Amino acid sequence: MSQQSPPEIASVAKRLTSAGTPILAVPESALADERVRLLYSLTRQNEDLVAYLDGLDNVMVGDEKYPLTCVNIHQSDVHFVRRLPIYAREQPTLGLSEMPLDKGIEQLHVWLASGREPKPTTPETAPLNNPIQKLINGGAVAIGLEKEIFELVDSNLLNFRVHGPPAIGAPLVNQYEQVIFDGETYDVDWTFALDGPRTSGRAMVYAGDNIIGMDPIPLKSGWENLREYLRKES
């Protein structure tokens, strides 16, 4: 009895787009290792889809077979930073613009056939104002420092929770490895969120004018909030 051949990547992708994922992407690092790590985003999956994906170990891309893993990512992680886009459905809340599946499949074929390597990234250190201003210009409605991470995990890490479309925000700030604030240099990280902003547990740096139940916080006031908090914790 002959062993069943793996499905084509287009077949797997169509199964996921039919289930409602707004995004399909493959990390460039996986492609460099000649693996297809297919990222998708579904808040709910039926049993048939779970069983189908669990049964896949390999996938065909053209005439070549590649190891396959399918990973369901949270909507706050929906972006194309260091990822090859395979598909996107237009969804402004996530910051996604439409990208047809056939174009993405073609890009995947070209990447694997050419043996292309990911572009090297150069981490940057910059004044904190630079990435924060980029995020605000990119549509972030609120930004706050996570106090618990700073106090309990790493007092040299500023982890900011950003309420805004991740597919727009992540490319704006991914290059920043460290930031400078009041003459001090800190490691920095960004967590994107789609839920309603809240001030509890956060030193708020910015809040826009149209957030129900929250007063606006202009950036000038936000810097004072952050400065006061860091001074108190130092």
PDB file of C-alpha atoms in Angstrom:
ATOM      1  CA  MET A   1       0.000   0.000   0.000  1.00  0.00           C
ATOM      2  CA  SER A   2       1.550   3.295  -1.102  1.00  0.00           C
ATOM      3  CA  GLN A   3       1.965   6.062   1.411  1.00  0.00           C
ATOM      4  CA  GLN A   4      -0.222   9.109   0.827  1.00  0.00           C
ATOM      5  CA  SER A   5       1.782  12.103  -0.378  1.00  0.00           C
ATOM      6  CA  PRO A   6       1.693  15.352   1.623  1.00  0.00           C
ATOM      7  CA  PRO A   7      -0.809  18.015   0.577  1.00  0.00           C
ATOM      8  CA  GLU A   8       0.125  21.055  -1.461  1.00  0.00           C
ATOM      9  CA  ILE A   9       0.748  24.231   0.531  1.00  0.00           C
ATOM     10  CA  ALA A  10      -2.137  25.902  -1.316  1.00  0.00           C
ATOM     11  CA  SER A  11      -4.518  23.211  -0.086  1.00  0.00           C
ATOM     12  CA  VAL A  12      -3.494  23.698   3.550  1.00  0.00           C
ATOM     13  CA  ALA A  13      -3.660  27.464   3.186  1.00  0.00           C
ATOM     14  CA  LYS A  14      -7.152  27.378   1.671  1.00  0.00           C
ATOM     15  CA  ARG A  15      -8.363  25.196   4.523  1.00  0.00           C
ATOM     16  CA  LEU A  16      -7.199  27.857   6.977  1.00  0.00           C
ATOM     17  CA  THR A  17      -8.505  30.843   5.030  1.00  0.00           C
ATOM     18  CA  SER A  18     -11.891  29.110   4.723  1.00  0.00           C
ATOM     19  CA  ALA A  19     -11.889  28.743   8.516  1.00  0.00           C
ATOM     20  CA  GLY A  20     -11.518  32.524   8.818  1.00  0.00           C
ATOM     21  CA  THR A  21      -7.877  33.298   9.580  1.00  0.00           C
ATOM     22  CA  PRO A  22      -7.088  36.908   8.647  1.00  0.00           C
ATOM     23  CA  ILE A  23      -3.401  36.111   8.151  1.00  0.00           C
ATOM     24  CA  LEU A  24      -1.012  33.434   6.946  1.00  0.00           C
ATOM     25  CA  ALA A  25       2.739  33.912   7.254  1.00  0.00           C
ATOM     26  CA  VAL A  26       5.950  31.920   7.590  1.00  0.00           C
ATOM     27  CA  PRO A  27       8.867  33.172   9.722  1.00  0.00           C
ATOM     28  CA  GLU A  28      11.941  33.867   7.624  1.00  0.00           C
ATOM     29  CA  SER A  29      14.074  31.954  10.144  1.00  0.00           C
ATOM     30  CA  ALA A  30      12.071  28.785   9.456  1.00  0.00           C
ATOM     31  CA  LEU A  31      12.453  29.208   5.706  1.00  0.00           C
ATOM     32  CA  ALA A  32      16.209  29.587   6.168  1.00  0.00           C
ATOM     33  CA  ASP A  33      16.135  26.116   7.774  1.00  0.00           C
ATOM     34  CA  GLU A  34      13.982  24.817   4.898  1.00  0.00           C
ATOM     35  CA  ARG A  35      10.945  24.388   7.148  1.00  0.00           C
ATOM     36  CA  VAL A  36       7.435  25.729   6.656  1.00  0.00           C
ATOM     37  CA  ARG A  37       6.128  27.038   9.981  1.00  0.00           C
ATOM     38  CA  LEU A  38       2.725  28.290   8.935  1.00  0.00           C
ATOM     39  CA  LEU A  39       1.296  30.951  11.253  1.00  0.00           C
ATOM     40  CA  TYR A  40      -2.444  31.579  11.341  1.00  0.00           C
ATOM     41  CA  SER A  41      -4.830  33.256  13.776  1.00  0.00           C
ATOM     42  CA  LEU A  42      -8.173  31.796  14.827  1.00  0.00           C
ATOM     43  CA  THR A  43      -9.961  32.493  18.096  1.00  0.00           C
ATOM     44  CA  ARG A  44     -11.919  29.255  17.686  1.00  0.00           C
ATOM     45  CA  GLN A  45     -11.132  26.050  15.806  1.00  0.00           C
ATOM     46  CA  ASN A  46     -13.480  23.164  15.171  1.00  0.00           C
ATOM     47  CA  GLU A  47     -12.421  19.596  15.876  1.00  0.00           C
ATOM     48  CA  ASP A  48     -12.138  18.692  12.200  1.00  0.00           C
ATOM     49  CA  LEU A  49      -9.637  21.481  11.546  1.00  0.00           C
ATOM     50  CA  VAL A  50      -7.581  20.612  14.634  1.00  0.00           C
ATOM     51  CA  ALA A  51      -7.467  16.940  13.597  1.00  0.00           C
ATOM     52  CA  TYR A  52      -6.519  17.876  10.027  1.00  0.00           C
ATOM     53  CA  LEU A  53      -3.650  20.132  11.110  1.00  0.00           C
ATOM     54  CA  ASP A  54      -2.415  17.664  13.739  1.00  0.00           C
ATOM     55  CA  GLY A  55      -2.152  15.018  11.034  1.00  0.00           C
ATOM     56  CA  LEU A  56       0.219  17.070   8.887  1.00  0.00           C
ATOM     57  CA  ASP A  57       3.971  16.539   9.173  1.00  0.00           C
ATOM     58  CA  ASN A  58       5.040  17.658   5.700  1.00  0.00           C
ATOM     59  CA  VAL A  59       3.811  19.810   2.855  1.00  0.00           C
ATOM     60  CA  MET A  60       4.567  20.070  -0.847  1.00  0.00           C
ATOM     61  CA  VAL A  61       5.771  23.390  -2.241  1.00  0.00           C
ATOM     62  CA  GLY A  62       6.012  22.748  -5.952  1.00  0.00           C
ATOM     63  CA  ASP A  63       7.861  19.472  -6.389  1.00  0.00           C
ATOM     64  CA  GLU A  64       9.685  19.669  -3.070  1.00  0.00           C
ATOM     65  CA  LYS A  65       8.591  18.287   0.293  1.00  0.00           C
ATOM     66  CA  TYR A  66       9.192  20.346   3.453  1.00  0.00           C
ATOM     67  CA  PRO A  67       8.567  19.730   7.159  1.00  0.00           C
ATOM     68  CA  LEU A  68       5.388  21.532   8.224  1.00  0.00           C
ATOM     69  CA  THR A  69       4.106  22.893  11.512  1.00  0.00           C
ATOM     70  CA  CYS A  70       0.974  25.025  11.839  1.00  0.00           C
ATOM     71  CA  VAL A  71       0.897  27.515  14.720  1.00  0.00           C
ATOM     72  CA  ASN A  72      -2.134  29.464  15.909  1.00  0.00           C
ATOM     73  CA  ILE A  73      -1.010  32.924  17.037  1.00  0.00           C
ATOM     74  CA  HIS A  74      -2.935  35.456  19.119  1.00  0.00           C
ATOM     75  CA  GLN A  75      -4.426  38.377  17.203  1.00  0.00           C
ATOM     76  CA  SER A  76      -2.112  40.736  19.096  1.00  0.00           C
ATOM     77  CA  ASP A  77       0.795  38.957  17.334  1.00  0.00           C
ATOM     78  CA  VAL A  78      -0.605  39.451  13.833  1.00  0.00           C
ATOM     79  CA  HIS A  79       2.157  41.133  11.811  1.00  0.00           C
ATOM     80  CA  PHE A  80       4.718  40.460   9.083  1.00  0.00           C
ATOM     81  CA  VAL A  81       7.921  41.463  10.859  1.00  0.00           C
ATOM     82  CA  ARG A  82      10.612  38.985   9.757  1.00  0.00           C
ATOM     83  CA  ARG A  83       7.835  36.864   8.293  1.00  0.00           C
ATOM     84  CA  LEU A  84       7.008  36.064   4.677  1.00  0.00           C
ATOM     85  CA  PRO A  85       3.393  37.098   3.981  1.00  0.00           C
ATOM     86  CA  ILE A  86       1.292  34.302   2.514  1.00  0.00           C
ATOM     87  CA  TYR A  87      -2.181  35.802   2.886  1.00  0.00           C
ATOM     88  CA  ALA A  88      -3.965  38.744   4.497  1.00  0.00           C
ATOM     89  CA  ARG A  89      -7.610  39.692   4.679  1.00  0.00           C
ATOM     90  CA  GLU A  90      -8.285  43.405   4.985  1.00  0.00           C
ATOM     91  CA  GLN A  91      -8.960  44.071   8.647  1.00  0.00           C
ATOM     92  CA  PRO A  92      -8.267  47.613   9.875  1.00  0.00           C
ATOM     93  CA  THR A  93      -8.420  46.720  13.587  1.00  0.00           C
ATOM     94  CA  LEU A  94      -5.374  44.498  13.046  1.00  0.00           C
ATOM     95  CA  GLY A  95      -3.747  46.850  10.570  1.00  0.00           C
ATOM     96  CA  LEU A  96      -4.001  44.359   7.706  1.00  0.00           C
ATOM     97  CA  SER A  97      -4.395  45.236   4.040  1.00  0.00           C
ATOM     98  CA  GLU A  98      -5.617  42.640   1.577  1.00  0.00           C
ATOM     99  CA  MET A  99      -3.045  40.316   0.059  1.00  0.00           C
ATOM    100  CA  PRO A 100      -4.330  37.494  -2.171  1.00  0.00           C
ATOM    101  CA  LEU A 101      -3.332  33.933  -1.393  1.00  0.00           C
ATOM    102  CA  ASP A 102      -2.003  33.166  -4.865  1.00  0.00           C
ATOM    103  CA  LYS A 103       0.509  36.007  -4.580  1.00  0.00           C
ATOM    104  CA  GLY A 104       1.705  34.724  -1.219  1.00  0.00           C
ATOM    105  CA  ILE A 105       2.061  31.159  -2.484  1.00  0.00           C
ATOM    106  CA  GLU A 106       4.098  32.451  -5.410  1.00  0.00           C
ATOM    107  CA  GLN A 107       6.384  34.361  -3.009  1.00  0.00           C
ATOM    108  CA  LEU A 108       6.898  31.193  -0.990  1.00  0.00           C
ATOM    109  CA  HIS A 109       7.852  29.223  -4.125  1.00  0.00           C
ATOM    110  CA  VAL A 110      10.354  31.905  -5.161  1.00  0.00           C
ATOM    111  CA  TRP A 111      11.922  32.160  -1.694  1.00  0.00           C
ATOM    112  CA  LEU A 112      12.471  28.412  -1.295  1.00  0.00           C
ATOM    113  CA  ALA A 113      13.612  27.864  -4.873  1.00  0.00           C
ATOM    114  CA  SER A 114      16.175  30.658  -4.664  1.00  0.00           C
ATOM    115  CA  GLY A 115      17.629  29.663  -1.278  1.00  0.00           C
ATOM    116  CA  ARG A 116      17.105  33.228  -0.127  1.00  0.00           C
ATOM    117  CA  GLU A 117      18.331  34.192   3.357  1.00  0.00           C
ATOM    118  CA  PRO A 118      16.610  36.594   5.783  1.00  0.00           C
ATOM    119  CA  LYS A 119      17.850  40.162   5.683  1.00  0.00           C
ATOM    120  CA  PRO A 120      20.124  40.872   8.665  1.00  0.00           C
ATOM    121  CA  THR A 121      18.641  43.277  11.178  1.00  0.00           C
ATOM    122  CA  THR A 122      20.555  46.035  12.919  1.00  0.00           C
ATOM    123  CA  PRO A 123      19.254  46.713  16.441  1.00  0.00           C
ATOM    124  CA  GLU A 124      18.930  50.392  17.269  1.00  0.00           C
ATOM    125  CA  THR A 125      19.259  52.464  20.418  1.00  0.00           C
ATOM    126  CA  ALA A 126      17.301  55.698  20.289  1.00  0.00           C
ATOM    127  CA  PRO A 127      15.534  58.239  22.493  1.00  0.00           C
ATOM    128  CA  LEU A 128      12.269  56.729  23.769  1.00  0.00           C
ATOM    129  CA  ASN A 129      10.343  59.518  22.083  1.00  0.00           C
ATOM    130  CA  ASN A 130      11.234  58.125  18.641  1.00  0.00           C
ATOM    131  CA  PRO A 131       9.357  54.792  18.799  1.00  0.00           C
ATOM    132  CA  ILE A 132       6.538  56.190  20.961  1.00  0.00           C
ATOM    133  CA  GLN A 133       5.863  58.989  18.463  1.00  0.00           C
ATOM    134  CA  LYS A 134       5.942  56.478  15.594  1.00  0.00           C
ATOM    135  CA  LEU A 135       3.347  54.329  17.355  1.00  0.00           C
ATOM    136  CA  ILE A 136       1.050  57.295  17.971  1.00  0.00           C
ATOM    137  CA  ASN A 137       1.364  58.379  14.350  1.00  0.00           C
ATOM    138  CA  GLY A 138       0.651  54.773  13.354  1.00  0.00           C
ATOM    139  CA  GLY A 139      -2.693  54.723  15.158  1.00  0.00           C
ATOM    140  CA  ALA A 140      -1.957  53.632  18.732  1.00  0.00           C
ATOM    141  CA  VAL A 141      -4.727  54.915  21.014  1.00  0.00           C
ATOM    142  CA  ALA A 142      -2.951  54.233  24.327  1.00  0.00           C
ATOM    143  CA  ILE A 143       0.536  53.254  25.521  1.00  0.00           C
ATOM    144  CA  GLY A 144       1.527  52.323  29.051  1.00  0.00           C
ATOM    145  CA  LEU A 145       4.520  50.822  30.848  1.00  0.00           C
ATOM    146  CA  GLU A 146       3.785  47.466  32.490  1.00  0.00           C
ATOM    147  CA  LYS A 147       4.756  48.072  36.124  1.00  0.00           C
ATOM    148  CA  GLU A 148       4.726  44.409  37.171  1.00  0.00           C
ATOM    149  CA  ILE A 149       7.360  43.425  34.618  1.00  0.00           C
ATOM    150  CA  PHE A 150       9.595  46.333  35.629  1.00  0.00           C
ATOM    151  CA  GLU A 151       9.205  45.686  39.365  1.00  0.00           C
ATOM    152  CA  LEU A 152       9.268  41.879  39.466  1.00  0.00           C
ATOM    153  CA  VAL A 153      11.035  40.664  36.321  1.00  0.00           C
ATOM    154  CA  ASP A 154      13.677  43.110  35.094  1.00  0.00           C
ATOM    155  CA  SER A 155      14.264  46.654  36.353  1.00  0.00           C
ATOM    156  CA  ASN A 156      16.213  47.458  33.204  1.00  0.00           C
ATOM    157  CA  LEU A 157      13.378  46.445  30.860  1.00  0.00           C
ATOM    158  CA  LEU A 158      10.661  48.834  29.763  1.00  0.00           C
ATOM    159  CA  ASN A 159       7.788  46.722  28.461  1.00  0.00           C
ATOM    160  CA  PHE A 160       5.125  48.898  26.878  1.00  0.00           C
ATOM    161  CA  ARG A 161       1.589  47.717  26.248  1.00  0.00           C
ATOM    162  CA  VAL A 162       0.438  49.315  23.018  1.00  0.00           C
ATOM    163  CA  HIS A 163      -3.255  49.524  22.174  1.00  0.00           C
ATOM    164  CA  GLY A 164      -3.257  49.742  18.412  1.00  0.00           C
ATOM    165  CA  PRO A 165      -3.148  47.653  15.226  1.00  0.00           C
ATOM    166  CA  PRO A 166      -0.227  45.205  15.572  1.00  0.00           C
ATOM    167  CA  ALA A 167       0.405  44.772  11.850  1.00  0.00           C
ATOM    168  CA  ILE A 168       1.083  48.516  11.643  1.00  0.00           C
ATOM    169  CA  GLY A 169       2.786  49.025  15.011  1.00  0.00           C
ATOM    170  CA  ALA A 170       5.190  46.079  15.086  1.00  0.00           C
ATOM    171  CA  PRO A 171       7.158  47.105  11.953  1.00  0.00           C
ATOM    172  CA  LEU A 172       7.539  50.619  13.368  1.00  0.00           C
ATOM    173  CA  VAL A 173       9.352  49.568  16.543  1.00  0.00           C
ATOM    174  CA  ASN A 174      10.841  46.102  16.007  1.00  0.00           C
ATOM    175  CA  GLN A 175      14.338  47.507  15.355  1.00  0.00           C
ATOM    176  CA  TYR A 176      14.567  49.223  18.737  1.00  0.00           C
ATOM    177  CA  GLU A 177      16.489  47.021  21.170  1.00  0.00           C
ATOM    178  CA  GLN A 178      17.217  49.780  23.667  1.00  0.00           C
ATOM    179  CA  VAL A 179      15.874  53.230  24.387  1.00  0.00           C
ATOM    180  CA  ILE A 180      17.211  56.267  26.230  1.00  0.00           C
ATOM    181  CA  PHE A 181      15.041  58.163  28.700  1.00  0.00           C
ATOM    182  CA  ASP A 182      16.310  60.935  30.987  1.00  0.00           C
ATOM    183  CA  GLY A 183      19.895  59.957  30.250  1.00  0.00           C
ATOM    184  CA  GLU A 184      19.381  56.297  31.216  1.00  0.00           C
ATOM    185  CA  THR A 185      19.497  53.396  28.754  1.00  0.00           C
ATOM    186  CA  TYR A 186      16.912  50.619  29.059  1.00  0.00           C
ATOM    187  CA  ASP A 187      16.092  47.446  27.177  1.00  0.00           C
ATOM    188  CA  VAL A 188      12.690  47.768  25.553  1.00  0.00           C
ATOM    189  CA  ASP A 189       9.875  45.462  24.492  1.00  0.00           C
ATOM    190  CA  TRP A 190       6.431  46.020  23.007  1.00  0.00           C
ATOM    191  CA  THR A 191       3.224  44.073  23.632  1.00  0.00           C
ATOM    192  CA  PHE A 192       0.293  44.875  21.362  1.00  0.00           C
ATOM    193  CA  ALA A 193      -3.250  44.641  22.665  1.00  0.00           C
ATOM    194  CA  LEU A 194      -6.701  44.839  21.121  1.00  0.00           C
ATOM    195  CA  ASP A 195      -8.711  45.031  24.338  1.00  0.00           C
ATOM    196  CA  GLY A 196      -9.801  48.263  25.987  1.00  0.00           C
ATOM    197  CA  PRO A 197      -6.984  50.272  27.582  1.00  0.00           C
ATOM    198  CA  ARG A 198      -6.773  50.504  31.369  1.00  0.00           C
ATOM    199  CA  THR A 199      -4.524  52.452  33.707  1.00  0.00           C
ATOM    200  CA  SER A 200      -4.312  49.894  36.531  1.00  0.00           C
ATOM    201  CA  GLY A 201      -0.808  48.422  36.825  1.00  0.00           C
ATOM    202  CA  ARG A 202       0.611  50.767  34.203  1.00  0.00           C
ATOM    203  CA  ALA A 203       2.451  54.044  34.040  1.00  0.00           C
ATOM    204  CA  MET A 204       0.514  55.631  31.205  1.00  0.00           C
ATOM    205  CA  VAL A 205       2.586  57.428  28.613  1.00  0.00           C
ATOM    206  CA  TYR A 206      -0.218  58.290  26.195  1.00  0.00           C
ATOM    207  CA  ALA A 207      -3.984  58.046  25.801  1.00  0.00           C
ATOM    208  CA  GLY A 208      -5.980  59.496  22.932  1.00  0.00           C
ATOM    209  CA  ASP A 209      -9.056  61.687  23.073  1.00  0.00           C
ATOM    210  CA  ASN A 210     -11.745  59.126  22.258  1.00  0.00           C
ATOM    211  CA  ILE A 211     -11.302  56.352  24.831  1.00  0.00           C
ATOM    212  CA  ILE A 212     -14.506  55.697  26.763  1.00  0.00           C
ATOM    213  CA  GLY A 213     -13.924  55.877  30.520  1.00  0.00           C
ATOM    214  CA  MET A 214     -10.383  57.240  30.297  1.00  0.00           C
ATOM    215  CA  ASP A 215      -9.209  60.857  30.295  1.00  0.00           C
ATOM    216  CA  PRO A 216      -6.813  61.862  27.527  1.00  0.00           C
ATOM    217  CA  ILE A 217      -3.113  61.784  28.426  1.00  0.00           C
ATOM    218  CA  PRO A 218      -1.016  63.936  26.110  1.00  0.00           C
ATOM    219  CA  LEU A 219       2.541  62.804  25.590  1.00  0.00           C
ATOM    220  CA  LYS A 220       3.966  65.671  27.633  1.00  0.00           C
ATOM    221  CA  SER A 221       1.993  64.486  30.669  1.00  0.00           C
ATOM    222  CA  GLY A 222       2.909  60.896  29.873  1.00  0.00           C
ATOM    223  CA  TRP A 223       6.609  61.658  30.090  1.00  0.00           C
ATOM    224  CA  GLU A 224       6.039  63.144  33.546  1.00  0.00           C
ATOM    225  CA  ASN A 225       4.094  60.018  34.589  1.00  0.00           C
ATOM    226  CA  LEU A 226       6.925  57.780  33.427  1.00  0.00           C
ATOM    227  CA  ARG A 227       9.612  59.979  34.947  1.00  0.00           C
ATOM    228  CA  GLU A 228       7.856  60.020  38.330  1.00  0.00           C
ATOM    229  CA  TYR A 229       7.343  56.273  38.316  1.00  0.00           C
ATOM    230  CA  LEU A 230      10.948  55.448  37.393  1.00  0.00           C
ATOM    231  CA  ARG A 231      12.257  57.911  39.956  1.00  0.00           C
ATOM    232  CA  LYS A 232      10.134  56.297  42.660  1.00  0.00           C
ATOM    233  CA  GLU A 233      11.329  52.799  41.750  1.00  0.00           C
ATOM    234  CA  SER A 234      15.014  53.652  41.437  1.00  0.00           C
TER     235      SER A 234
END
